Amino acid sequence: MEIPKENGKMRKLGIPTVVDRVVQQAIHQVLSPLFEKQFSEFSYGFRPKRSCEMAIIKSLEFLNDEHDWVVDIDLERFFDTVHHDKLMRIISNTIKDGNVISLIRKYLVSGVMVNGKYEDTPVGTPQGGNLSPLLNQVIVGWVNYFRVANMKKKTERIDTKLRSRIRVIIWKQWKVAKKQIKSLIQLGIPEEEAKGLTYCRKGYRFRGLSKVVQRAISNKRLKQRGVPSALEHYLKVHTVI
């Protein structure tokens, strides 16, 4: 069956039979404690003894610690396009029982019924079963999905773009030329260079990527302010499979 999504599209559901639901729940209860210790401490969705209220409380803690930048990221059709082989390889790093691995794969490719007709599910994790939330947690996010991809160059570009945008935001907060020059000087930029950048007629993109601003608002300073590095995190968790 299918249910409507917020964007107007449809999401396919894989509702298991009674027997399959019992088997999936048994698998979930055994595997969940094994994978729980691998998940991020900042992940709250579909996990035991965690809730959206706890996520809100943690967000408030960050705000009280003066971390006031919020990045909202949505991976389009993420659960509909999960690569089965990659998911199974990740699971196999923890689960060594071949029978369990085989059973999980069978559930992944079991298919769905749409308008009374069977459809294959060669990719994705069908929603609706007891096992789906755990499989989604295993695959979701940087730590468990992108660590298997060759993304060093991409994460470097992400870091460059993110830092450039943040530097532009900081520049805009300085507002007037006098404040901009004073701030650059306070951050170690010679007065002539500070004036040269401030009075140039280039746009914000140029300033965000300029060597002067990069020296003043260095990667080290941004890190001290809590800006994460996609590249550093990728190199820490990257797994070759």
mmCIF file with all atom_site columns, C-alpha atoms in Angstrom, residues 77-210:
data_model
loop_
_atom_site.group_PDB
_atom_site.id
_atom_site.type_symbol
_atom_site.label_atom_id
_atom_site.label_alt_id
_atom_site.label_comp_id
_atom_site.label_asym_id
_atom_site.label_entity_id
_atom_site.label_seq_id
_atom_site.pdbx_PDB_ins_code
_atom_site.Cartn_x
_atom_site.Cartn_y
_atom_site.Cartn_z
_atom_site.occupancy
_atom_site.B_iso_or_equiv
_atom_site.pdbx_formal_charge
_atom_site.auth_seq_id
_atom_site.auth_comp_id
_atom_site.auth_asym_id
_atom_site.auth_atom_id
_atom_site.pdbx_PDB_model_num
ATOM 1   C CA . ARG A 1 77  ? 13.914 10.033  -0.954 1.00 0.00 ? 77  ARG A CA 1
ATOM 2   C CA . PHE A 1 78  ? 16.615 8.700   1.365  1.00 0.00 ? 78  PHE A CA 1
ATOM 3   C CA . PHE A 1 79  ? 14.825 5.599   2.663  1.00 0.00 ? 79  PHE A CA 1
ATOM 4   C CA . ASP A 1 80  ? 13.442 4.852   -0.808 1.00 0.00 ? 80  ASP A CA 1
ATOM 5   C CA . THR A 1 81  ? 16.939 4.665   -2.321 1.00 0.00 ? 81  THR A CA 1
ATOM 6   C CA . VAL A 1 82  ? 19.019 2.845   0.315  1.00 0.00 ? 82  VAL A CA 1
ATOM 7   C CA . HIS A 1 83  ? 21.507 0.521   -1.413 1.00 0.00 ? 83  HIS A CA 1
ATOM 8   C CA . HIS A 1 84  ? 20.881 -3.005  -0.108 1.00 0.00 ? 84  HIS A CA 1
ATOM 9   C CA . ASP A 1 85  ? 24.426 -4.283  -0.613 1.00 0.00 ? 85  ASP A CA 1
ATOM 10  C CA . LYS A 1 86  ? 25.973 -1.380  1.288  1.00 0.00 ? 86  LYS A CA 1
ATOM 11  C CA . LEU A 1 87  ? 23.445 -1.745  4.095  1.00 0.00 ? 87  LEU A CA 1
ATOM 12  C CA . MET A 1 88  ? 24.139 -5.464  4.395  1.00 0.00 ? 88  MET A CA 1
ATOM 13  C CA . ARG A 1 89  ? 27.904 -4.897  4.417  1.00 0.00 ? 89  ARG A CA 1
ATOM 14  C CA . ILE A 1 90  ? 27.533 -2.453  7.285  1.00 0.00 ? 90  ILE A CA 1
ATOM 15  C CA . ILE A 1 91  ? 25.322 -4.883  9.195  1.00 0.00 ? 91  ILE A CA 1
ATOM 16  C CA . SER A 1 92  ? 27.814 -7.711  8.507  1.00 0.00 ? 92  SER A CA 1
ATOM 17  C CA . ASN A 1 93  ? 30.544 -5.731  10.267 1.00 0.00 ? 93  ASN A CA 1
ATOM 18  C CA . THR A 1 94  ? 28.621 -6.351  13.502 1.00 0.00 ? 94  THR A CA 1
ATOM 19  C CA . ILE A 1 95  ? 26.459 -9.406  12.825 1.00 0.00 ? 95  ILE A CA 1
ATOM 20  C CA . LYS A 1 96  ? 28.355 -12.549 11.819 1.00 0.00 ? 96  LYS A CA 1
ATOM 21  C CA . ASP A 1 97  ? 25.452 -15.018 11.729 1.00 0.00 ? 97  ASP A CA 1
ATOM 22  C CA . GLY A 1 98  ? 24.830 -15.803 8.055  1.00 0.00 ? 98  GLY A CA 1
ATOM 23  C CA . ASN A 1 99  ? 21.261 -16.962 8.691  1.00 0.00 ? 99  ASN A CA 1
ATOM 24  C CA . VAL A 1 100 ? 20.311 -13.637 10.245 1.00 0.00 ? 100 VAL A CA 1
ATOM 25  C CA . ILE A 1 101 ? 21.976 -11.705 7.425  1.00 0.00 ? 101 ILE A CA 1
ATOM 26  C CA . SER A 1 102 ? 20.120 -13.798 4.847  1.00 0.00 ? 102 SER A CA 1
ATOM 27  C CA . LEU A 1 103 ? 16.788 -13.277 6.611  1.00 0.00 ? 103 LEU A CA 1
ATOM 28  C CA . ILE A 1 104 ? 17.218 -9.505  6.769  1.00 0.00 ? 104 ILE A CA 1
ATOM 29  C CA . ARG A 1 105 ? 18.009 -9.352  3.059  1.00 0.00 ? 105 ARG A CA 1
ATOM 30  C CA . LYS A 1 106 ? 14.896 -11.396 2.287  1.00 0.00 ? 106 LYS A CA 1
ATOM 31  C CA . TYR A 1 107 ? 12.785 -8.837  4.132  1.00 0.00 ? 107 TYR A CA 1
ATOM 32  C CA . LEU A 1 108 ? 14.438 -6.017  2.201  1.00 0.00 ? 108 LEU A CA 1
ATOM 33  C CA . VAL A 1 109 ? 13.592 -7.568  -1.177 1.00 0.00 ? 109 VAL A CA 1
ATOM 34  C CA . SER A 1 110 ? 10.214 -8.990  -0.179 1.00 0.00 ? 110 SER A CA 1
ATOM 35  C CA . GLY A 1 111 ? 8.392  -6.362  -2.266 1.00 0.00 ? 111 GLY A CA 1
ATOM 36  C CA . VAL A 1 112 ? 5.193  -4.387  -1.743 1.00 0.00 ? 112 VAL A CA 1
ATOM 37  C CA . MET A 1 113 ? 1.611  -4.591  -2.977 1.00 0.00 ? 113 MET A CA 1
ATOM 38  C CA . VAL A 1 114 ? 0.407  -1.560  -4.975 1.00 0.00 ? 114 VAL A CA 1
ATOM 39  C CA . ASN A 1 115 ? -3.230 -1.554  -6.099 1.00 0.00 ? 115 ASN A CA 1
ATOM 40  C CA . GLY A 1 116 ? -3.368 -5.290  -5.576 1.00 0.00 ? 116 GLY A CA 1
ATOM 41  C CA . LYS A 1 117 ? -0.258 -5.988  -7.669 1.00 0.00 ? 117 LYS A CA 1
ATOM 42  C CA . TYR A 1 118 ? 3.171  -7.076  -6.454 1.00 0.00 ? 118 TYR A CA 1
ATOM 43  C CA . GLU A 1 119 ? 6.146  -4.750  -7.018 1.00 0.00 ? 119 GLU A CA 1
ATOM 44  C CA . ASP A 1 120 ? 9.824  -5.553  -6.443 1.00 0.00 ? 120 ASP A CA 1
ATOM 45  C CA . THR A 1 121 ? 11.882 -3.531  -3.942 1.00 0.00 ? 121 THR A CA 1
ATOM 46  C CA . PRO A 1 122 ? 15.444 -3.777  -5.360 1.00 0.00 ? 122 PRO A CA 1
ATOM 47  C CA . VAL A 1 123 ? 16.449 -0.683  -3.356 1.00 0.00 ? 123 VAL A CA 1
ATOM 48  C CA . GLY A 1 124 ? 15.178 1.080   -0.257 1.00 0.00 ? 124 GLY A CA 1
ATOM 49  C CA . THR A 1 125 ? 13.923 -0.043  3.139  1.00 0.00 ? 125 THR A CA 1
ATOM 50  C CA . PRO A 1 126 ? 10.141 -0.588  2.995  1.00 0.00 ? 126 PRO A CA 1
ATOM 51  C CA . GLN A 1 127 ? 8.411  1.270   5.816  1.00 0.00 ? 127 GLN A CA 1
ATOM 52  C CA . GLY A 1 128 ? 5.858  -0.404  8.054  1.00 0.00 ? 128 GLY A CA 1
ATOM 53  C CA . GLY A 1 129 ? 7.666  -3.389  9.552  1.00 0.00 ? 129 GLY A CA 1
ATOM 54  C CA . ASN A 1 130 ? 9.146  -3.826  13.022 1.00 0.00 ? 130 ASN A CA 1
ATOM 55  C CA . LEU A 1 131 ? 12.644 -4.022  11.603 1.00 0.00 ? 131 LEU A CA 1
ATOM 56  C CA . SER A 1 132 ? 12.489 -0.875  9.466  1.00 0.00 ? 132 SER A CA 1
ATOM 57  C CA . PRO A 1 133 ? 13.289 1.698   12.219 1.00 0.00 ? 133 PRO A CA 1
ATOM 58  C CA . LEU A 1 134 ? 16.444 -0.199  13.225 1.00 0.00 ? 134 LEU A CA 1
ATOM 59  C CA . LEU A 1 135 ? 17.640 -0.634  9.635  1.00 0.00 ? 135 LEU A CA 1
ATOM 60  C CA . ASN A 1 136 ? 17.043 3.056   8.987  1.00 0.00 ? 136 ASN A CA 1
ATOM 61  C CA . GLN A 1 137 ? 19.092 3.975   12.048 1.00 0.00 ? 137 GLN A CA 1
ATOM 62  C CA . VAL A 1 138 ? 21.920 1.709   10.876 1.00 0.00 ? 138 VAL A CA 1
ATOM 63  C CA . ILE A 1 139 ? 22.068 3.362   7.469  1.00 0.00 ? 139 ILE A CA 1
ATOM 64  C CA . VAL A 1 140 ? 21.100 6.952   8.262  1.00 0.00 ? 140 VAL A CA 1
ATOM 65  C CA . GLY A 1 141 ? 23.500 9.866   8.721  1.00 0.00 ? 141 GLY A CA 1
ATOM 66  C CA . TRP A 1 142 ? 27.195 10.519  8.130  1.00 0.00 ? 142 TRP A CA 1
ATOM 67  C CA . VAL A 1 143 ? 28.483 7.933   10.564 1.00 0.00 ? 143 VAL A CA 1
ATOM 68  C CA . ASN A 1 144 ? 26.605 4.991   9.096  1.00 0.00 ? 144 ASN A CA 1
ATOM 69  C CA . TYR A 1 145 ? 25.992 5.773   5.414  1.00 0.00 ? 145 TYR A CA 1
ATOM 70  C CA . PHE A 1 146 ? 28.455 8.236   3.943  1.00 0.00 ? 146 PHE A CA 1
ATOM 71  C CA . ARG A 1 147 ? 31.394 6.617   5.676  1.00 0.00 ? 147 ARG A CA 1
ATOM 72  C CA . VAL A 1 148 ? 31.287 3.855   3.045  1.00 0.00 ? 148 VAL A CA 1
ATOM 73  C CA . ALA A 1 149 ? 31.479 6.300   0.126  1.00 0.00 ? 149 ALA A CA 1
ATOM 74  C CA . ASN A 1 150 ? 34.568 7.870   -1.473 1.00 0.00 ? 150 ASN A CA 1
ATOM 75  C CA . MET A 1 151 ? 33.715 11.442  -0.568 1.00 0.00 ? 151 MET A CA 1
ATOM 76  C CA . LYS A 1 152 ? 36.950 13.134  0.484  1.00 0.00 ? 152 LYS A CA 1
ATOM 77  C CA . LYS A 1 153 ? 36.833 15.734  -2.326 1.00 0.00 ? 153 LYS A CA 1
ATOM 78  C CA . LYS A 1 154 ? 33.113 16.303  -1.825 1.00 0.00 ? 154 LYS A CA 1
ATOM 79  C CA . THR A 1 155 ? 33.492 16.897  1.930  1.00 0.00 ? 155 THR A CA 1
ATOM 80  C CA . GLU A 1 156 ? 36.344 19.321  1.225  1.00 0.00 ? 156 GLU A CA 1
ATOM 81  C CA . ARG A 1 157 ? 34.022 21.297  -1.073 1.00 0.00 ? 157 ARG A CA 1
ATOM 82  C CA . ILE A 1 158 ? 31.248 21.174  1.523  1.00 0.00 ? 158 ILE A CA 1
ATOM 83  C CA . ASP A 1 159 ? 33.628 22.592  4.141  1.00 0.00 ? 159 ASP A CA 1
ATOM 84  C CA . THR A 1 160 ? 34.769 25.365  1.781  1.00 0.00 ? 160 THR A CA 1
ATOM 85  C CA . LYS A 1 161 ? 31.223 26.413  0.896  1.00 0.00 ? 161 LYS A CA 1
ATOM 86  C CA . LEU A 1 162 ? 29.947 26.216  4.476  1.00 0.00 ? 162 LEU A CA 1
ATOM 87  C CA . ARG A 1 163 ? 32.823 28.280  5.870  1.00 0.00 ? 163 ARG A CA 1
ATOM 88  C CA . SER A 1 164 ? 32.466 30.820  3.058  1.00 0.00 ? 164 SER A CA 1
ATOM 89  C CA . ARG A 1 165 ? 28.756 31.285  3.841  1.00 0.00 ? 165 ARG A CA 1
ATOM 90  C CA . ILE A 1 166 ? 29.480 31.628  7.567  1.00 0.00 ? 166 ILE A CA 1
ATOM 91  C CA . ARG A 1 167 ? 32.199 34.228  6.899  1.00 0.00 ? 167 ARG A CA 1
ATOM 92  C CA . VAL A 1 168 ? 29.700 36.195  4.804  1.00 0.00 ? 168 VAL A CA 1
ATOM 93  C CA . ILE A 1 169 ? 27.190 36.069  7.663  1.00 0.00 ? 169 ILE A CA 1
ATOM 94  C CA . ILE A 1 170 ? 29.824 37.380  10.079 1.00 0.00 ? 170 ILE A CA 1
ATOM 95  C CA . TRP A 1 171 ? 30.792 40.112  7.596  1.00 0.00 ? 171 TRP A CA 1
ATOM 96  C CA . LYS A 1 172 ? 27.167 41.207  7.283  1.00 0.00 ? 172 LYS A CA 1
ATOM 97  C CA . GLN A 1 173 ? 26.869 41.365  11.072 1.00 0.00 ? 173 GLN A CA 1
ATOM 98  C CA . TRP A 1 174 ? 29.648 43.973  11.091 1.00 0.00 ? 174 TRP A CA 1
ATOM 99  C CA . LYS A 1 175 ? 27.295 46.090  8.892  1.00 0.00 ? 175 LYS A CA 1
ATOM 100 C CA . VAL A 1 176 ? 29.171 49.403  8.365  1.00 0.00 ? 176 VAL A CA 1
ATOM 101 C CA . ALA A 1 177 ? 32.631 49.997  6.887  1.00 0.00 ? 177 ALA A CA 1
ATOM 102 C CA . LYS A 1 178 ? 34.078 51.400  10.105 1.00 0.00 ? 178 LYS A CA 1
ATOM 103 C CA . LYS A 1 179 ? 33.062 48.294  12.047 1.00 0.00 ? 179 LYS A CA 1
ATOM 104 C CA . GLN A 1 180 ? 34.325 45.998  9.291  1.00 0.00 ? 180 GLN A CA 1
ATOM 105 C CA . ILE A 1 181 ? 37.761 47.624  9.218  1.00 0.00 ? 181 ILE A CA 1
ATOM 106 C CA . LYS A 1 182 ? 38.031 47.652  13.016 1.00 0.00 ? 182 LYS A CA 1
ATOM 107 C CA . SER A 1 183 ? 37.013 43.976  13.263 1.00 0.00 ? 183 SER A CA 1
ATOM 108 C CA . LEU A 1 184 ? 39.532 42.871  10.644 1.00 0.00 ? 184 LEU A CA 1
ATOM 109 C CA . ILE A 1 185 ? 42.326 44.769  12.392 1.00 0.00 ? 185 ILE A CA 1
ATOM 110 C CA . GLN A 1 186 ? 41.351 43.184  15.729 1.00 0.00 ? 186 GLN A CA 1
ATOM 111 C CA . LEU A 1 187 ? 41.631 39.796  14.038 1.00 0.00 ? 187 LEU A CA 1
ATOM 112 C CA . GLY A 1 188 ? 45.197 40.484  12.898 1.00 0.00 ? 188 GLY A CA 1
ATOM 113 C CA . ILE A 1 189 ? 44.744 42.032  9.453  1.00 0.00 ? 189 ILE A CA 1
ATOM 114 C CA . PRO A 1 190 ? 46.940 45.070  8.598  1.00 0.00 ? 190 PRO A CA 1
ATOM 115 C CA . GLU A 1 191 ? 44.954 48.298  8.291  1.00 0.00 ? 191 GLU A CA 1
ATOM 116 C CA . GLU A 1 192 ? 45.673 48.802  4.577  1.00 0.00 ? 192 GLU A CA 1
ATOM 117 C CA . GLU A 1 193 ? 44.475 45.293  3.708  1.00 0.00 ? 193 GLU A CA 1
ATOM 118 C CA . ALA A 1 194 ? 41.393 45.760  5.870  1.00 0.00 ? 194 ALA A CA 1
ATOM 119 C CA . LYS A 1 195 ? 40.501 49.017  4.110  1.00 0.00 ? 195 LYS A CA 1
ATOM 120 C CA . GLY A 1 196 ? 41.264 47.552  0.691  1.00 0.00 ? 196 GLY A CA 1
ATOM 121 C CA . LEU A 1 197 ? 38.786 44.693  1.176  1.00 0.00 ? 197 LEU A CA 1
ATOM 122 C CA . THR A 1 198 ? 36.143 46.843  2.843  1.00 0.00 ? 198 THR A CA 1
ATOM 123 C CA . TYR A 1 199 ? 36.069 49.494  0.117  1.00 0.00 ? 199 TYR A CA 1
ATOM 124 C CA . CYS A 1 200 ? 36.337 47.150  -2.845 1.00 0.00 ? 200 CYS A CA 1
ATOM 125 C CA . ARG A 1 201 ? 33.214 46.862  -4.989 1.00 0.00 ? 201 ARG A CA 1
ATOM 126 C CA . LYS A 1 202 ? 33.135 43.077  -5.049 1.00 0.00 ? 202 LYS A CA 1
ATOM 127 C CA . GLY A 1 203 ? 30.119 41.183  -3.717 1.00 0.00 ? 203 GLY A CA 1
ATOM 128 C CA . TYR A 1 204 ? 29.655 39.046  -0.629 1.00 0.00 ? 204 TYR A CA 1
ATOM 129 C CA . ARG A 1 205 ? 30.783 35.851  -2.373 1.00 0.00 ? 205 ARG A CA 1
ATOM 130 C CA . PHE A 1 206 ? 34.151 37.455  -3.173 1.00 0.00 ? 206 PHE A CA 1
ATOM 131 C CA . ARG A 1 207 ? 34.585 38.585  0.430  1.00 0.00 ? 207 ARG A CA 1
ATOM 132 C CA . GLY A 1 208 ? 33.632 35.188  1.834  1.00 0.00 ? 208 GLY A CA 1
ATOM 133 C CA . LEU A 1 209 ? 36.311 33.517  -0.299 1.00 0.00 ? 209 LEU A CA 1
ATOM 134 C CA . SER A 1 210 ? 38.964 36.245  0.003  1.00 0.00 ? 210 SER A CA 1
#
